[in-house]
Short mmCIF file of C-alpha atoms in Angstrom, two decimals:
data_model
loop_
_atom_site.label_atom_id
_atom_site.label_comp_id
_atom_site.label_asym_id
_atom_site.label_seq_id
_atom_site.Cartn_x
_atom_site.Cartn_y
_atom_site.Cartn_z
CA MET F 937 56.89 -0.05 -104.76
CA THR F 938 55.14 -2.41 -102.42
CA PRO F 939 52.56 -4.56 -104.25
CA TYR F 940 49.70 -3.84 -101.85
CA LYS F 941 47.17 -5.63 -104.02
CA SER F 942 48.81 -9.02 -103.46
CA PHE F 943 48.10 -8.68 -99.74
CA ALA F 944 44.41 -8.04 -100.21
CA PRO F 945 41.67 -10.65 -99.76
CA GLN F 946 39.91 -11.85 -102.88
CA GLY F 947 36.79 -9.95 -101.93
CA GLY F 948 38.59 -6.61 -102.08
CA TYR F 949 40.92 -4.41 -100.10
CA CYS F 950 40.92 -4.40 -96.34
CA ASN F 951 41.90 -1.31 -94.36
CA LYS F 952 43.76 -3.37 -91.79
CA THR F 953 45.73 -5.20 -94.48
CA VAL F 954 46.77 -1.96 -96.18
CA LEU F 955 47.74 -0.44 -92.84
CA VAL F 956 49.90 -3.43 -91.90
CA VAL F 957 51.70 -3.43 -95.25
CA ALA F 958 52.21 0.34 -95.13
CA LEU F 959 53.73 0.16 -91.64
CA LEU F 960 55.94 -2.73 -92.71
CA SER F 961 57.12 -0.73 -95.73
CA MET F 962 57.99 2.23 -93.50
CA VAL F 963 59.98 0.01 -91.15
CA ALA F 964 61.78 -1.64 -94.08
CA ASP F 965 62.69 1.74 -95.59
CA ILE F 966 63.98 3.13 -92.30
CA VAL F 967 66.11 0.04 -91.62
CA ALA F 968 67.50 0.16 -95.17
CA LEU F 969 68.33 3.86 -94.76
CA LEU F 970 70.21 3.21 -91.53
CA VAL F 971 72.27 0.54 -93.25
CA THR F 972 73.03 2.47 -96.45
CA MET F 973 73.36 6.05 -95.15
CA PRO F 974 77.20 6.16 -95.32
CA LEU F 975 77.00 5.11 -98.97
CA GLU F 976 74.31 7.73 -99.62
CA ARG F 977 76.42 10.55 -98.22
CA ALA F 978 79.57 9.34 -99.97
CA THR F 979 77.70 9.33 -103.28
CA THR F 980 76.36 12.84 -102.69
CA LEU F 981 79.76 14.26 -101.75
CA MET F 982 81.23 12.92 -104.98
CA GLN F 983 78.26 14.04 -107.08
CA VAL F 984 78.48 17.67 -105.91
CA MET F 985 82.24 17.67 -106.49
CA SER F 986 83.14 18.36 -102.87
CA PRO F 987 86.87 19.36 -102.80
CA SER F 988 88.01 16.36 -100.75
CA PHE F 989 85.93 13.84 -102.67
CA GLN F 990 86.66 14.47 -106.35
CA GLY F 991 87.86 12.00 -108.98
CA ASP F 992 89.60 8.73 -108.20
CA GLY F 993 91.07 10.19 -105.01
CA GLY F 994 87.55 10.75 -103.71
CA VAL F 995 86.90 7.01 -103.60
CA TRP F 996 89.98 6.44 -101.47
CA ASN F 997 89.10 9.36 -99.19
CA VAL F 998 85.69 7.81 -98.60
CA LEU F 999 87.19 4.41 -97.83
CA LEU F 1000 89.77 5.95 -95.49
CA GLY F 1001 87.01 7.91 -93.79
CA TRP F 1002 85.06 4.72 -93.15
CA LEU F 1003 88.20 3.21 -91.60
CA GLY F 1004 88.40 6.09 -89.14
CA ALA F 1005 90.83 8.50 -90.80
CA SER F 1006 89.62 11.75 -89.26
CA SER F 1007 91.19 13.90 -92.00
CA THR F 1008 88.83 12.46 -94.61
CA THR F 1009 85.70 12.02 -92.52
CA PRO F 1010 83.13 14.68 -93.54
CA SER F 1011 81.80 17.08 -90.92
CA GLY F 1012 78.86 15.68 -89.02
CA GLY F 1013 79.76 12.07 -89.71
CA TRP F 1014 78.45 9.70 -92.35
CA TRP F 1015 74.86 9.80 -91.08
CA LEU F 1016 74.32 13.56 -91.47
CA GLY F 1017 71.08 14.08 -93.40
CA LEU F 1018 69.43 10.90 -92.17
CA GLU F 1019 66.45 12.65 -90.54
CA PRO F 1020 64.95 14.26 -93.67
CA LEU F 1021 65.53 11.04 -95.63
CA MET F 1022 63.58 9.09 -93.00
CA VAL F 1023 60.74 11.62 -93.16
CA ARG F 1024 60.80 11.39 -96.96
CA ALA F 1025 60.64 7.58 -96.84
CA VAL F 1026 57.54 7.65 -94.62
CA VAL F 1027 55.84 10.28 -96.80
CA LEU F 1028 56.63 8.29 -99.96
CA VAL F 1029 54.97 5.16 -98.58
CA LEU F 1030 51.81 7.13 -97.75
CA LEU F 1031 51.80 8.87 -101.13
CA ARG F 1032 52.26 5.64 -103.07
CA LEU F 1033 49.52 4.03 -101.04
CA TYR F 1034 47.15 6.83 -102.00
CA LEU F 1035 48.30 7.27 -105.60
CA GLN F 1036 48.43 3.62 -106.64
CA GLN F 1037 44.72 3.15 -107.42
CA MET F 1038 44.44 6.63 -108.95
CA ALA F 1039 47.35 5.94 -111.32
CA MET F 1040 45.93 2.59 -112.41
CA PHE F 1041 42.57 4.26 -113.10
CA LEU F 1042 44.14 7.03 -115.18
CA SER F 1043 46.20 4.53 -117.21
CA GLN F 1044 43.21 2.31 -118.11
CA THR F 1045 43.18 3.63 -121.67
CA ALA F 1046 46.70 2.29 -122.26
CA ALA F 1047 47.49 -1.18 -123.56
CA PRO F 1048 47.71 -3.82 -120.81
CA ARG F 1049 51.49 -4.19 -121.24
CA GLU F 1050 51.99 -0.43 -120.92
CA ARG F 1051 49.54 0.15 -118.08
CA ILE F 1052 51.92 -0.78 -115.27
CA VAL F 1053 54.69 1.37 -116.81
CA MET F 1054 52.41 4.40 -117.04
CA ALA F 1055 51.00 3.88 -113.55
CA ARG F 1056 54.40 3.63 -111.93
CA ALA F 1057 55.70 6.60 -113.91
CA MET F 1058 52.74 8.70 -112.72
CA ILE F 1059 53.30 7.66 -109.12
CA SER F 1060 57.01 8.43 -109.40
CA MET F 1061 56.43 11.88 -110.93
CA VAL F 1062 53.84 12.99 -108.37
CA SER F 1063 55.70 11.58 -105.34
CA THR F 1064 58.99 13.15 -106.50
CA LEU F 1065 57.27 16.51 -106.98
CA LEU F 1066 55.65 16.49 -103.54
CA THR F 1067 58.76 15.30 -101.65
CA PHE F 1068 61.32 17.38 -103.56
CA PRO F 1069 61.69 20.08 -100.83
CA ILE F 1070 62.51 17.33 -98.30
CA ASP F 1071 65.06 15.92 -100.72
CA VAL F 1072 66.65 19.38 -101.04
CA VAL F 1073 67.14 19.56 -97.27
CA ALA F 1074 68.67 16.07 -97.21
CA VAL F 1075 71.07 16.78 -100.09
CA ARG F 1076 72.18 20.11 -98.63
CA MET F 1077 72.94 18.47 -95.31
CA MET F 1078 74.82 15.56 -96.91
CA ALA F 1079 76.84 17.91 -99.16
CA ASP F 1080 77.72 20.22 -96.28
CA THR F 1081 81.36 19.87 -95.21
CA ASP F 1082 81.48 23.06 -93.10
CA MET F 1083 78.63 22.22 -90.68
CA PHE F 1084 76.56 25.14 -92.03
CA PHE F 1085 73.52 22.82 -91.90
CA PRO F 1086 74.05 20.72 -88.74
CA THR F 1087 70.33 20.04 -88.28
CA ALA F 1088 67.38 19.71 -90.63
CA TRP F 1089 65.50 22.63 -89.08
CA LEU F 1090 68.52 24.92 -89.34
CA CYS F 1091 68.93 23.85 -92.97
CA VAL F 1092 65.31 24.80 -93.69
CA GLN F 1093 65.73 28.19 -92.01
CA ARG F 1094 68.99 29.10 -93.73
CA THR F 1095 67.80 27.90 -97.13
CA TRP F 1096 64.68 30.05 -96.78
CA ASP F 1097 66.71 33.07 -95.63
CA THR F 1098 69.19 32.85 -98.52
CA ALA F 1099 67.06 31.63 -101.44
CA GLY F 1100 63.42 31.70 -100.37
CA ILE F 1101 60.98 29.28 -101.94
CA GLU F 1102 63.26 28.95 -104.99
CA GLY F 1103 65.83 27.17 -102.86
CA PHE F 1104 63.39 24.30 -102.23
CA VAL F 1105 62.26 23.76 -105.84
CA ARG F 1106 65.44 24.39 -107.81
CA GLY F 1107 66.10 21.45 -110.14
CA GLY F 1108 62.70 19.91 -109.52
CA VAL F 1109 61.69 19.49 -113.17
CA LEU F 1110 64.81 17.51 -114.07
CA SER F 1111 64.37 15.46 -110.89
CA ILE F 1112 60.84 14.47 -111.95
CA TYR F 1113 62.03 13.40 -115.39
CA THR F 1114 64.93 11.48 -113.84
CA ALA F 1115 62.66 9.60 -111.44
CA SER F 1116 60.25 8.73 -114.28
CA LEU F 1117 63.12 7.59 -116.50
CA ARG F 1118 64.45 5.34 -113.74
CA VAL F 1119 61.05 3.74 -113.12
CA MET F 1120 60.36 3.10 -116.80
CA LEU F 1121 63.82 1.61 -117.29
CA VAL F 1122 63.39 -0.71 -114.30
CA VAL F 1123 60.01 -1.99 -115.50
CA ARG F 1124 61.04 -2.47 -119.12
CA LEU F 1125 64.46 -3.96 -118.36
CA GLY F 1126 62.92 -6.31 -115.81
CA ARG F 1127 60.42 -7.51 -118.40
CA ILE F 1128 63.16 -8.04 -121.05
CA ILE F 1129 65.43 -9.91 -118.65
CA PHE F 1130 62.57 -12.11 -117.43
CA GLU F 1131 61.57 -13.01 -120.99
CA ARG F 1132 65.16 -14.01 -121.77
CA VAL F 1133 65.54 -16.03 -118.57
CA SER F 1134 62.15 -17.75 -118.91
CA VAL F 1135 63.17 -19.50 -122.15
CA GLY F 1136 63.61 -23.15 -121.23
CA ALA F 1137 63.28 -22.51 -117.48
CA SER F 1138 61.13 -24.73 -115.30
CA ARG F 1139 57.92 -23.49 -113.72
CA GLU F 1140 59.42 -23.88 -110.24
CA THR F 1141 62.34 -21.66 -111.23
CA LEU F 1142 60.12 -18.97 -112.73
CA GLU F 1143 57.95 -18.85 -109.59
CA SER F 1144 60.96 -18.49 -107.30
CA ARG F 1145 60.83 -15.31 -105.24
CA TRP F 1146 64.60 -14.90 -105.38
CA LEU F 1147 64.63 -15.10 -109.17
CA GLY F 1148 62.35 -12.09 -109.23
CA THR F 1149 64.59 -10.33 -106.72
CA THR F 1150 67.70 -11.06 -108.80
CA ILE F 1151 66.06 -9.76 -111.97
CA SER F 1152 64.88 -6.65 -110.13
CA LEU F 1153 68.36 -6.00 -108.75
CA LEU F 1154 69.88 -6.27 -112.22
CA ALA F 1155 67.26 -3.99 -113.76
CA VAL F 1156 67.57 -1.44 -110.93
CA SER F 1157 71.37 -1.40 -111.25
CA ILE F 1158 71.28 -0.74 -115.00
CA ALA F 1159 68.63 1.96 -114.59
CA GLU F 1160 70.63 3.61 -111.81
CA PHE F 1161 73.74 3.75 -114.00
CA ILE F 1162 71.84 5.29 -116.93
CA ALA F 1163 69.98 7.87 -114.81
CA PHE F 1164 72.96 8.73 -112.60
CA PRO F 1165 74.29 11.73 -114.63
CA PHE F 1166 70.88 13.43 -114.47
CA GLU F 1167 70.70 12.84 -110.72
CA SER F 1168 74.20 14.31 -110.34
CA LEU F 1169 73.11 17.51 -112.09
CA VAL F 1170 70.04 17.76 -109.87
CA ARG F 1171 72.08 17.32 -106.70
CA ARG F 1172 74.63 19.91 -107.77
CA VAL F 1173 71.81 22.40 -108.25
CA GLN F 1174 70.18 21.42 -104.93
CA ALA F 1175 73.43 21.78 -103.00
CA THR F 1176 74.47 24.95 -104.94
CA SER F 1177 77.99 23.59 -104.87
CA PRO F 1178 80.04 24.46 -106.83
CA SER F 1179 78.79 28.06 -107.10
CA ALA F 1180 78.59 27.68 -110.90
CA CYS F 1181 75.54 25.43 -110.42
CA VAL F 1182 73.13 28.03 -109.07
CA THR F 1183 70.70 27.20 -111.89
CA LEU F 1184 70.23 24.09 -114.01
CA TRP F 1185 71.46 25.86 -117.16
CA SER F 1186 74.61 27.17 -115.47
CA CYS F 1187 75.19 23.68 -114.07
CA LEU F 1188 74.87 22.20 -117.56
CA GLY F 1189 77.40 24.74 -118.80
CA SER F 1190 79.75 23.88 -115.96
CA ALA F 1191 79.35 20.15 -116.64
CA TRP F 1192 80.02 20.72 -120.36
CA SER F 1193 83.48 22.09 -119.52
CA MET F 1194 84.30 19.07 -117.33
CA PRO F 1195 85.25 15.54 -118.43
CA LEU F 1196 82.14 13.57 -119.35
CA LEU F 1197 82.92 10.86 -116.81
CA SER F 1198 82.68 13.43 -113.99
CA LEU F 1199 78.90 13.06 -114.27
CA TRP F 1200 79.32 9.46 -113.12
CA SER F 1201 81.46 10.44 -110.12
CA GLY F 1202 80.26 8.34 -107.20
CA VAL F 1203 78.34 5.82 -109.31
CA SER F 1204 80.22 2.88 -107.75
CA PHE F 1205 78.93 3.79 -104.29
CA ALA F 1206 75.45 4.44 -105.70
CA LEU F 1207 75.26 0.97 -107.25
CA VAL F 1208 76.39 -0.69 -104.03
CA ARG F 1209 73.87 1.41 -102.09
CA VAL F 1210 71.00 0.43 -104.38
CA LEU F 1211 71.81 -3.27 -104.13
CA LEU F 1212 72.25 -3.14 -100.35
CA TYR F 1213 69.07 -1.07 -99.94
CA VAL F 1214 66.91 -3.51 -101.91
CA LEU F 1215 68.41 -6.56 -100.18
CA THR F 1216 67.91 -5.00 -96.75
CA ARG F 1217 64.26 -4.17 -97.47
CA ASN F 1218 63.65 -7.67 -98.77
CA LEU F 1219 65.29 -9.16 -95.69
CA VAL F 1220 63.01 -7.11 -93.45
CA PHE F 1221 59.98 -8.45 -95.34
CA VAL F 1222 61.24 -12.03 -95.09
CA VAL F 1223 61.92 -11.75 -91.36
CA ALA F 1224 58.59 -10.02 -90.71
CA ARG F 1225 56.54 -12.41 -92.83
CA PRO F 1226 55.55 -14.81 -89.98
CA PHE F 1227 54.55 -11.87 -87.74
CA VAL F 1228 52.65 -10.05 -90.49
CA SER F 1229 50.58 -13.14 -91.26
CA LYS F 1230 49.21 -13.08 -87.70
CA LEU F 1231 48.06 -9.47 -88.13
CA LEU F 1232 46.35 -9.97 -91.47
CA PRO F 1233 42.58 -10.47 -91.38
CA ARG F 1234 41.00 -13.79 -92.26
CA GLY F 1235 40.75 -14.17 -96.02
CA ALA F 1236 44.07 -12.47 -96.78
CA GLN F 1237 46.77 -14.46 -98.44
CA HIS F 1238 48.86 -16.92 -96.48
CA ALA F 1239 52.18 -15.77 -95.08
CA SER F 1240 54.16 -17.95 -97.47
CA SER F 1241 52.78 -16.05 -100.43
CA LEU F 1242 53.44 -12.55 -99.10
CA PRO F 1243 55.65 -10.81 -101.66
CA ILE F 1244 59.24 -9.85 -101.17
CA ASP F 1245 59.24 -6.10 -101.63
CA VAL F 1246 61.47 -4.71 -104.39
#
């Protein structure tokens, strides 16, 4: 989440500052999505156990598809499902911008060390709930290998015709818990890693922006690995593929009969995607830093102190 507060002047928040940071976050998210979309769809195809992308052979089929082997390239190409993900990224930035102060206010009764964890968990739960229908459309498009959902609008229409409102909320509860688990793991792991690294480290090292980025990447990677099985179950329910995963309970029963490691199918691509996504967003912030400083109002922080977004 973008640390909007660090952009604000000492006298308080400025509407122009918040607007500039929000726009920059949207641009960073969209650029990162464009870069990582093939990894996103490869992960989804393996999570939903698509016939051509199962087990160890699925990894090779993905790699061959990227090299241009038409027999293993999924229908619609590797960027199918990009449109709803871009819409979701924009909506998430706006939601987080609105929810940030509300979450901090509601978590004031918590201990100072727990306040940031509770605030981010609240933001994650609410934003996941409100954007879940968009996520359903994206997952269904990415999991589609028969071009039944070639466009986002057609996916919405056909999902409504076949499942009604249930088709857009199926698996939502587990998705909220998964998002909250991931956020809490990232915050707590980042704090533990920083405390270990800070022992005997110089002040210059501890204040390094890239040290914070490295710690964040490590924490995000561990959290992604732990939360990945829950996300796989959610995506199988969202995509309704295989047919045994029409409901969460039937999907749990289906997963119980499969090897345990099948729940981590596609985790290698997911980890690479997370790392590349975060690095791409950070790079956008670094490149844009000189331009953003010119747009910030007088009294805002200097460009050199603008945070790298993680």
